[in-house]
PDB file of C-alpha atoms in Angstrom:
ATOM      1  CA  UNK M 145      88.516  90.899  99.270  1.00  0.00           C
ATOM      2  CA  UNK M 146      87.060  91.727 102.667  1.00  0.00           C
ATOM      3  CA  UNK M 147      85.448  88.621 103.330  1.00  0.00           C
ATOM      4  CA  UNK M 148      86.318  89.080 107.321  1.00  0.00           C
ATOM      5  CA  UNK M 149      87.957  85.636 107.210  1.00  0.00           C
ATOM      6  CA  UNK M 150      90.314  86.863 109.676  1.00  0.00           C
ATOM      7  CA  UNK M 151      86.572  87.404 112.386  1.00  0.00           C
ATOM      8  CA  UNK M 152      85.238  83.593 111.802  1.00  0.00           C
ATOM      9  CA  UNK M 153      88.210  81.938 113.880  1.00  0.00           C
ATOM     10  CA  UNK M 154      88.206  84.419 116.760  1.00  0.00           C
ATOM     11  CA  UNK M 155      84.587  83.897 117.086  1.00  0.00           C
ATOM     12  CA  UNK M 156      84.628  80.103 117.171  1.00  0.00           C
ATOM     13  CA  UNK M 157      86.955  80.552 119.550  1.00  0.00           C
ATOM     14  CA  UNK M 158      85.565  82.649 121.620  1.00  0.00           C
ATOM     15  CA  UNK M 159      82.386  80.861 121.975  1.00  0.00           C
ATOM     16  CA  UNK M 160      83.765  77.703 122.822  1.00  0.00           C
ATOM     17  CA  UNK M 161      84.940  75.591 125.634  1.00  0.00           C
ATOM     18  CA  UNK M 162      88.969  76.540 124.033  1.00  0.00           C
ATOM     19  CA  UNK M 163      87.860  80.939 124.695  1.00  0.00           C
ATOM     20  CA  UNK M 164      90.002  80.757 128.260  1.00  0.00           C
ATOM     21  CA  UNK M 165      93.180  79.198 125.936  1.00  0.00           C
ATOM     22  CA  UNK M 166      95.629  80.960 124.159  1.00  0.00           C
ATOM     23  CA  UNK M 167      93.978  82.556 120.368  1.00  0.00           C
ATOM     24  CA  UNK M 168      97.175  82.670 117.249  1.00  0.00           C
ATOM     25  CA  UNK M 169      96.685  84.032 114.512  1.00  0.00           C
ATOM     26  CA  UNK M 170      99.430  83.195 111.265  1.00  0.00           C
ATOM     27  CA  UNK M 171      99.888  84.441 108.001  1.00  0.00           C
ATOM     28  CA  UNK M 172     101.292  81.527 106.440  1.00  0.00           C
ATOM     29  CA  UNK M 173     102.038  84.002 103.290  1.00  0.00           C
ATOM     30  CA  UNK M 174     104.067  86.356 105.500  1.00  0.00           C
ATOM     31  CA  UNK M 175     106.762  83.877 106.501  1.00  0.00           C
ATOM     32  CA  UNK M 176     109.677  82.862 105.003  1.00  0.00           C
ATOM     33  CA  UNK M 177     110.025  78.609 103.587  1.00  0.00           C
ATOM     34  CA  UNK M 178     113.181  78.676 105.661  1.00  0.00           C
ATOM     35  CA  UNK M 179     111.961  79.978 109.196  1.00  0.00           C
ATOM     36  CA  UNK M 180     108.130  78.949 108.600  1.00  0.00           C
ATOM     37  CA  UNK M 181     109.052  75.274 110.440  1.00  0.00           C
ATOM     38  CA  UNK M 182     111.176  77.455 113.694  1.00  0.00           C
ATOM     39  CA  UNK M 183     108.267  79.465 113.908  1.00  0.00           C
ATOM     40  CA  UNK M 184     105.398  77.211 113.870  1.00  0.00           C
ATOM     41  CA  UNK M 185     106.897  74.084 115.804  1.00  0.00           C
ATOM     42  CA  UNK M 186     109.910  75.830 117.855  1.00  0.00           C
ATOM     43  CA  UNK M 187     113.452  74.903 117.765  1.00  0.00           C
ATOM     44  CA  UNK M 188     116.014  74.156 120.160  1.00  0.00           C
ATOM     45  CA  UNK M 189     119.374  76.522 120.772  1.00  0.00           C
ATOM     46  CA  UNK M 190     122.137  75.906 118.420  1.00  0.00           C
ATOM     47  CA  UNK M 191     119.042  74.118 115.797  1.00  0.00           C
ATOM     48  CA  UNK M 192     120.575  76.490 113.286  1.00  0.00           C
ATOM     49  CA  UNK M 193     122.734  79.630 113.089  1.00  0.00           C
ATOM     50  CA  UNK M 194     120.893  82.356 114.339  1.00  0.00           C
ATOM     51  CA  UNK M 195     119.037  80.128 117.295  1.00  0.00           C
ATOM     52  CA  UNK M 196     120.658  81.510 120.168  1.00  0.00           C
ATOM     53  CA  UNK M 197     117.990  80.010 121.944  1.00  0.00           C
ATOM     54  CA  UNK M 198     115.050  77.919 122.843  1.00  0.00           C
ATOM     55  CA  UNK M 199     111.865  78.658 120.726  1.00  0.00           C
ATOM     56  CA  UNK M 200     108.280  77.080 122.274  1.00  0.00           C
ATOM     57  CA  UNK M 201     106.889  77.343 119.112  1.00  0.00           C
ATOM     58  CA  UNK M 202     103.036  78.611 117.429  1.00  0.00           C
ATOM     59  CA  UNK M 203     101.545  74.935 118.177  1.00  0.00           C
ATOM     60  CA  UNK M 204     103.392  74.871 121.584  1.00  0.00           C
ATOM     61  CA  UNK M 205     102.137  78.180 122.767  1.00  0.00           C
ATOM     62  CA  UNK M 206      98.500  77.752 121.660  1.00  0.00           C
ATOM     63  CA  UNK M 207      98.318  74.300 123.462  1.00  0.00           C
ATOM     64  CA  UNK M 208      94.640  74.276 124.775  1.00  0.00           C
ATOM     65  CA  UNK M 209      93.548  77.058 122.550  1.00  0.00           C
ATOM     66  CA  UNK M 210      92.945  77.910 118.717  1.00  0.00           C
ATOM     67  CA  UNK M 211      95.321  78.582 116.487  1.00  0.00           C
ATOM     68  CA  UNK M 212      94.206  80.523 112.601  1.00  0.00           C
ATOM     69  CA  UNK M 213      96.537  79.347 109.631  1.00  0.00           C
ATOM     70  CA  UNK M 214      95.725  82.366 107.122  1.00  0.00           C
ATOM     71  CA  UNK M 215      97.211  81.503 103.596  1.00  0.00           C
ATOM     72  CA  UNK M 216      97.842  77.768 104.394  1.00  0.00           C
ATOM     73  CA  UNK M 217      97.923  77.636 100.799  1.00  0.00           C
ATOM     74  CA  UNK M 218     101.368  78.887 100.962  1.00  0.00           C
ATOM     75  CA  UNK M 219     103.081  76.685 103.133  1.00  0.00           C
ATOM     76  CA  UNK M 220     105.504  74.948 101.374  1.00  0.00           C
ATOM     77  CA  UNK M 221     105.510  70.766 101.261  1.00  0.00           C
ATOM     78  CA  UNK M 222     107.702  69.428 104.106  1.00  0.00           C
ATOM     79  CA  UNK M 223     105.390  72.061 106.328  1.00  0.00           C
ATOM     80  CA  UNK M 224     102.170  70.633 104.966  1.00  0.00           C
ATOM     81  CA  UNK M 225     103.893  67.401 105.927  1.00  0.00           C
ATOM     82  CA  UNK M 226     104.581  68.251 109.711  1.00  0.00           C
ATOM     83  CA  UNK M 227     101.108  70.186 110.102  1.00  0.00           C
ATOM     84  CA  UNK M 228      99.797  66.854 108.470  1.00  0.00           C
ATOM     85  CA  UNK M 229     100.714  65.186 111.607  1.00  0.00           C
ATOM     86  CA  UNK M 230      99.736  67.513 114.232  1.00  0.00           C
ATOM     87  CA  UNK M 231      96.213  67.068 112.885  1.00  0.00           C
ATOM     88  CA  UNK M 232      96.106  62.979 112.535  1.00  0.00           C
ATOM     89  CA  UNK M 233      98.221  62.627 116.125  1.00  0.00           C
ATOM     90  CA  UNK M 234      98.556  66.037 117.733  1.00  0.00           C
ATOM     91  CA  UNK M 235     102.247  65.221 117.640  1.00  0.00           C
ATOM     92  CA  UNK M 236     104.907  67.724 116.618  1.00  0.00           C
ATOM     93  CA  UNK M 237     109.093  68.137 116.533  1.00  0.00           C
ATOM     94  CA  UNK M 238     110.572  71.054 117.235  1.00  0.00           C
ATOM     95  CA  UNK M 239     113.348  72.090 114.169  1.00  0.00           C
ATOM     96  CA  UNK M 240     116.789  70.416 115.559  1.00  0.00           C
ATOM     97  CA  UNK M 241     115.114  68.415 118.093  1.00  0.00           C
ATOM     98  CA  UNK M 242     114.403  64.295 118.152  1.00  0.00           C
ATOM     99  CA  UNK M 243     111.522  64.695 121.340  1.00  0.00           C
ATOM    100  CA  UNK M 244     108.313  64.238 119.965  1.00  0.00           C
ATOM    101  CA  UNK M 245     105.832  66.729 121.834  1.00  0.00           C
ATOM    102  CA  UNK M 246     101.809  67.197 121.988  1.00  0.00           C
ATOM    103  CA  UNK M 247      99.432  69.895 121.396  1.00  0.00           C
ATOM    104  CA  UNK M 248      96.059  69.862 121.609  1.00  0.00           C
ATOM    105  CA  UNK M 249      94.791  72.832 119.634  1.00  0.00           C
ATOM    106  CA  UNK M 250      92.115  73.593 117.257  1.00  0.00           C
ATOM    107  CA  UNK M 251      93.324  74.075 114.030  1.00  0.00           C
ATOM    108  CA  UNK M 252      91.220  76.968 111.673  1.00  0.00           C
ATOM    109  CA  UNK M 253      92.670  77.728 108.188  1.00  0.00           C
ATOM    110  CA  UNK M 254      91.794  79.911 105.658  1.00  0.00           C
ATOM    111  CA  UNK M 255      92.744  80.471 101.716  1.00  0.00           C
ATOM    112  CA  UNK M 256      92.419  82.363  98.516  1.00  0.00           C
ATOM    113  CA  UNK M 257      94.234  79.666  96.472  1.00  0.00           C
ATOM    114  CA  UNK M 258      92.469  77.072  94.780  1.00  0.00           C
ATOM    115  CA  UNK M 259      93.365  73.936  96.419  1.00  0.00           C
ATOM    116  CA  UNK M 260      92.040  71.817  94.045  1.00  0.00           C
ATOM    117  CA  UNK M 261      94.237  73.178  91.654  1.00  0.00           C
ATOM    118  CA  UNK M 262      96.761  73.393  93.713  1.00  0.00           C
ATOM    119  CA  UNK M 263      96.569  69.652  94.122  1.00  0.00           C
ATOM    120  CA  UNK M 264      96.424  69.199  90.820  1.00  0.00           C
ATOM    121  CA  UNK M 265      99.710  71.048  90.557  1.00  0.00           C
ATOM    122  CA  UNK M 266     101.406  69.353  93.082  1.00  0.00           C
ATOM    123  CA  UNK M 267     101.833  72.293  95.069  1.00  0.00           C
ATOM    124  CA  UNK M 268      99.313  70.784  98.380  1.00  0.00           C
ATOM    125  CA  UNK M 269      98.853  67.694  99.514  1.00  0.00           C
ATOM    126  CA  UNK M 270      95.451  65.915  99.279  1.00  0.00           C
ATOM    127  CA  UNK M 271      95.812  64.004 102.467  1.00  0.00           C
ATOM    128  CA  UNK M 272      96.010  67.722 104.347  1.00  0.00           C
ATOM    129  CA  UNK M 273      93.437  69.128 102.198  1.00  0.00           C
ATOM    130  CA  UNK M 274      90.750  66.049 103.229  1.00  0.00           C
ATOM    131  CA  UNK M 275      92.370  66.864 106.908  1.00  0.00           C
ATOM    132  CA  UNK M 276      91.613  70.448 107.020  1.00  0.00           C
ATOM    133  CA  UNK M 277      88.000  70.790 104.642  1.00  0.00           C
ATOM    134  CA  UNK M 278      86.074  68.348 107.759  1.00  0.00           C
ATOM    135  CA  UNK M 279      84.040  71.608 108.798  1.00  0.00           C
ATOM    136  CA  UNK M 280      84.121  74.068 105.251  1.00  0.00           C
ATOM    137  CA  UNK M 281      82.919  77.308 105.716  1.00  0.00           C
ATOM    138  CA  UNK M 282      82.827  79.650 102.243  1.00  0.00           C
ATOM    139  CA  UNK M 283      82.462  83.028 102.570  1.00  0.00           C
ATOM    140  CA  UNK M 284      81.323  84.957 100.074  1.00  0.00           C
ATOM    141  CA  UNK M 285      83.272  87.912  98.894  1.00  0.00           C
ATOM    142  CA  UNK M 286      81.967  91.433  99.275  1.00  0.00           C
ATOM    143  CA  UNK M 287      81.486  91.920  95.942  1.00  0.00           C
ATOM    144  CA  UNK M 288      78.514  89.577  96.551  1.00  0.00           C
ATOM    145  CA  UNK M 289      77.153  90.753  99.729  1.00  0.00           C
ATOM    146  CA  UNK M 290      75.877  94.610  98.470  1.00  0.00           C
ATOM    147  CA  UNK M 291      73.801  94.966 101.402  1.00  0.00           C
ATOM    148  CA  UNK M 292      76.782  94.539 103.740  1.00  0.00           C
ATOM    149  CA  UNK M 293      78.353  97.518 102.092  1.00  0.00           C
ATOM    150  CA  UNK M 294      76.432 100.326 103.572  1.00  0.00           C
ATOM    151  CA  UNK M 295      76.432  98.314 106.810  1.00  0.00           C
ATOM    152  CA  UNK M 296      80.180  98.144 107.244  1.00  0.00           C
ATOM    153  CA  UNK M 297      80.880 101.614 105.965  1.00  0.00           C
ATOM    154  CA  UNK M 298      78.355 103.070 108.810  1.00  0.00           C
ATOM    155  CA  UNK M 299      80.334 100.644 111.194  1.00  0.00           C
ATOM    156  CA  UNK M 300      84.196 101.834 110.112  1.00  0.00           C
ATOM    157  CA  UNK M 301      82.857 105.731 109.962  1.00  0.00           C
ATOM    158  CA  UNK M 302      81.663 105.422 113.358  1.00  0.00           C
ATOM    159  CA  UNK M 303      84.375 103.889 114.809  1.00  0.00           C
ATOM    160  CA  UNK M 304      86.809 106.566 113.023  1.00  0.00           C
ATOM    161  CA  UNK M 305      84.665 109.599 114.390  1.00  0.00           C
ATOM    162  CA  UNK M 306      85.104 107.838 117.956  1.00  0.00           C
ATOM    163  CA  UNK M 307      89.437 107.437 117.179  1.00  0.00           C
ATOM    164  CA  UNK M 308      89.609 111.114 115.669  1.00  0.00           C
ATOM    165  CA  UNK M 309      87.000 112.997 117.580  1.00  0.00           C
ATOM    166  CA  UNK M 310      85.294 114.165 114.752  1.00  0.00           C
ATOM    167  CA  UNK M 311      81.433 113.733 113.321  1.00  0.00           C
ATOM    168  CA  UNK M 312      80.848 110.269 111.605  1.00  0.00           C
ATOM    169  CA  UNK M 313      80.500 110.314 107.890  1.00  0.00           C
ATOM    170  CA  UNK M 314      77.017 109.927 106.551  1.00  0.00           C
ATOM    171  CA  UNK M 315      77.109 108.753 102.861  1.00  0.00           C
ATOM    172  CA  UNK M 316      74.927 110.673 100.157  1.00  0.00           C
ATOM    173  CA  UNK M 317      72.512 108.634  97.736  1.00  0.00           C
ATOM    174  CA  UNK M 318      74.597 109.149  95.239  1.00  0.00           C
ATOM    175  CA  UNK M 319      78.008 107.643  97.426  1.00  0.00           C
ATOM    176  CA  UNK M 320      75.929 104.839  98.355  1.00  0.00           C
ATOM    177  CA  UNK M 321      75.422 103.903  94.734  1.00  0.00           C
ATOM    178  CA  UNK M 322      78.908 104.262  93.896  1.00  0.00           C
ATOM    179  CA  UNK M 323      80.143 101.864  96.722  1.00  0.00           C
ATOM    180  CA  UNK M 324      77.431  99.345  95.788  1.00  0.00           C
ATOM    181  CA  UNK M 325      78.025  99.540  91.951  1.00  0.00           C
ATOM    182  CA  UNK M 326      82.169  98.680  92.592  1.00  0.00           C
ATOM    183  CA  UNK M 327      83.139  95.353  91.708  1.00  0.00           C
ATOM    184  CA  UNK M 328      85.362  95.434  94.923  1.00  0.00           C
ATOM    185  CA  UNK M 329      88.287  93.295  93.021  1.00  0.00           C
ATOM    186  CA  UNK M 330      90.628  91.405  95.011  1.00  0.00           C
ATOM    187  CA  UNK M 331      94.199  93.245  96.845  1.00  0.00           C
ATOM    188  CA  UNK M 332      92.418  96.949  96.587  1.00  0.00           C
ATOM    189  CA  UNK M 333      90.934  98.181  99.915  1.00  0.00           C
ATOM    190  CA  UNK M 334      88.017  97.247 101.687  1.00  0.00           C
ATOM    191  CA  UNK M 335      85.109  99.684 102.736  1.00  0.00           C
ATOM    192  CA  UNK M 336      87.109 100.878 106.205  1.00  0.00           C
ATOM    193  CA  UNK M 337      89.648 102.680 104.016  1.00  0.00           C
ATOM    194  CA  UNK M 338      86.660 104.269 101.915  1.00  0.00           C
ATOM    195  CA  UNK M 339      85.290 105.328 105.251  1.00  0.00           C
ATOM    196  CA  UNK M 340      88.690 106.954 106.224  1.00  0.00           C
ATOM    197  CA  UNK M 341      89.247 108.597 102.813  1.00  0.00           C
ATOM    198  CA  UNK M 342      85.846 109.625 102.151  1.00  0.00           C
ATOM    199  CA  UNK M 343      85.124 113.271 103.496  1.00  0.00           C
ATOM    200  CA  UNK M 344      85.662 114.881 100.224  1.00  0.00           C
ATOM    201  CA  UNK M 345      83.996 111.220  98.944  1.00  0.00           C
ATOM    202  CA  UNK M 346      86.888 111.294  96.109  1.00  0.00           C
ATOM    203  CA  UNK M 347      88.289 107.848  97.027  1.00  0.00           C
ATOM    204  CA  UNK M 348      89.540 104.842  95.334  1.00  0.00           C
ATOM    205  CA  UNK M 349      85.940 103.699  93.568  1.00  0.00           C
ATOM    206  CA  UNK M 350      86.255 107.029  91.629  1.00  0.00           C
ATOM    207  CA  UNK M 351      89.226 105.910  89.695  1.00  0.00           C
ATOM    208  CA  UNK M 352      90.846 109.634  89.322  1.00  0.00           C
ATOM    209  CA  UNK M 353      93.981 110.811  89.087  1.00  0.00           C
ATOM    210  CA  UNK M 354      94.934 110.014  92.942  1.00  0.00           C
ATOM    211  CA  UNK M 355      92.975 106.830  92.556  1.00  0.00           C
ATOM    212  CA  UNK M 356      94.275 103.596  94.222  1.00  0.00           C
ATOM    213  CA  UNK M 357      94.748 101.766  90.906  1.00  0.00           C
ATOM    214  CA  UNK M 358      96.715 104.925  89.242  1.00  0.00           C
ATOM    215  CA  UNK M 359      99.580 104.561  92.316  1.00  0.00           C
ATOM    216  CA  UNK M 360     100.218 108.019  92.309  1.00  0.00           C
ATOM    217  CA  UNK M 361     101.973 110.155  94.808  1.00  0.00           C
ATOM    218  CA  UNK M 362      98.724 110.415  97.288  1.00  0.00           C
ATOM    219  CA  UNK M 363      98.038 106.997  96.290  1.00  0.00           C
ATOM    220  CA  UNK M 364      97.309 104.758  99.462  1.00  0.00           C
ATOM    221  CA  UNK M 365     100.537 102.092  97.899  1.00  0.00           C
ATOM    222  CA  UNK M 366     102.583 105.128  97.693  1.00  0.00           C
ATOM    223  CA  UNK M 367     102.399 105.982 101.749  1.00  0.00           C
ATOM    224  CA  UNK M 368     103.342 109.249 100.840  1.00  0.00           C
ATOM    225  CA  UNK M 369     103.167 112.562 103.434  1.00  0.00           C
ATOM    226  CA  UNK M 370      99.391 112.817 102.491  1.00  0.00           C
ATOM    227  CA  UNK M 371      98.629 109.091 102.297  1.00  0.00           C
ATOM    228  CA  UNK M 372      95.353 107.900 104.132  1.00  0.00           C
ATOM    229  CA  UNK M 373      97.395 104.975 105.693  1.00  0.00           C
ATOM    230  CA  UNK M 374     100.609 107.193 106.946  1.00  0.00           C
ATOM    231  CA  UNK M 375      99.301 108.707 109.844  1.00  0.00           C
ATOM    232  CA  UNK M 376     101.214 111.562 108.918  1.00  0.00           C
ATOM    233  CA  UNK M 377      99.658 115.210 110.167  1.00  0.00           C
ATOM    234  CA  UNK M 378      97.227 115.299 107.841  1.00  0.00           C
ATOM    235  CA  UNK M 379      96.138 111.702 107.912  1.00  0.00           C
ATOM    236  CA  UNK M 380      93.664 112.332 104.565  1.00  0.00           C
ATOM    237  CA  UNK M 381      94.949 113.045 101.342  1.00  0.00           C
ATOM    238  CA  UNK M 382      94.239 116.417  99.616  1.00  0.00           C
ATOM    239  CA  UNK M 383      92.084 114.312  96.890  1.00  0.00           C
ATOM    240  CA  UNK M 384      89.942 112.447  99.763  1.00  0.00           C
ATOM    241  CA  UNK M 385      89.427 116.009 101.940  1.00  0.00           C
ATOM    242  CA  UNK M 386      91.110 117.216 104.873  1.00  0.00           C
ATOM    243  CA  UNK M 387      91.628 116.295 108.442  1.00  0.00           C
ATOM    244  CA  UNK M 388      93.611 116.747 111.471  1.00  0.00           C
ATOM    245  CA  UNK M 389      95.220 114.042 113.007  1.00  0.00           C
ATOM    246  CA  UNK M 390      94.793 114.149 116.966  1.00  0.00           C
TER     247      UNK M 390
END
């Protein structure tokens, strides 16, 4: 959880001799297996009902540039198989289409899986695995990195007192504690929505009634009227404090 995975490619790319190309970001995870091929490689009209046109294509578009596979984990096999050949060859083939096409692009890629395991499974291929792990970087979770905590808080209150023109949020001794004594487990919410939720300082890490965990009705899953994350006219719950949107 909040291991700012998502900041490591943009930076690369921005600091190298790729920063004037085109940057893509992907969330492997967020894309269907049947569409995952059209929208990576492209496809050519008619490739399939529904392509009432010509697609270019993730890899096409970021020709020159960097393109981020988040979850690559989840692509399913023949995908791993086609990615497997951009990286040896830089070659690709649109869906419904016998031209063979280049890219020159610098592939990052990120995971939560266990690839090893995965491999094990059968579920990723080793060759691709070798392919992608020539320049690992592992980055801790936050859970491991308490002195970031305070750091990143100040950072997200600050730049929420700039959006809602309204004083930044200091954090009492006794808040600062609490955020460094979570356990930050994976899929609940990083220290921004703390920062958002926090004038009353009854957010998630206090595990009440309204708490993240309990998914009740001001619960930040439930994106009900009063939800932190709805925008709604009273962007912070009743059970974090109160207020007013702009």
């Amino acid at each position: 959880i909040c291991v700012g995975k998502e900041s490591f490619p943009q930076i690369i790319h921005q600091y190298s001799r790729r920063k004037h190309g085109q940057y893509i970001a992907v969330n492997c995870g967020a894309i269907p297996e049947g569409t995952i091929d059209s929208e990576l490689f492209g496809h050519e009209k008619g490739a399939f009902t529904g392509a009432i046109g010509e697609r270019k294509g993730y890899f096409g578009e970021a020709d020159g540039g960097t393109i981020f596979l988040d979850e690559v984990g989840e692509l399913p096999l023949p995908t791993q198989a086609r990615l497997l050949r951009v990286l040896e060859s830089g070659e690709f083939i649109k869906v419904g289409s016998s031209k063979v096409q280049k890219t020159d692009v610098r592939i990052v890629a990120a995971t939560n899986v266990n690839l090893t395991e995965a491999i094990a499974e059968g579920r990723f291929r080793e060759d691709l695995y070798y392919r992608l792990n020539t320049v690992p970087i592992k980055i801790p979770p936050l859970r491991e990195r308490g002195d970031d905590i305070t750091l990143l808080f100040r950072k997200f209150a600050s730049d929420f007192a700039e959006k809602y023109r309204m004083p930044a949020i200091q954090l009492t001794e006794d808040a600062k504690a609490l955020l460094l004594a979570y356990p930050w487990p994976p899929l609940l919410p990083c220290p921004w929505h703390a920062s958002l939720a926090s004038p009353g300082l009854h957010f998630f890490p206090s595990r009440g009634p309204h708490c993240y965990p309990a998914h009740g009705p001001h619960c930040c899953l439930a994106r009900g009227p009063h939800c932190c994350l709805a925008c709604g006219p009273l962007c912070f719950s009743p059970v974090y404090g109160t207020a007013s949107m702009p």
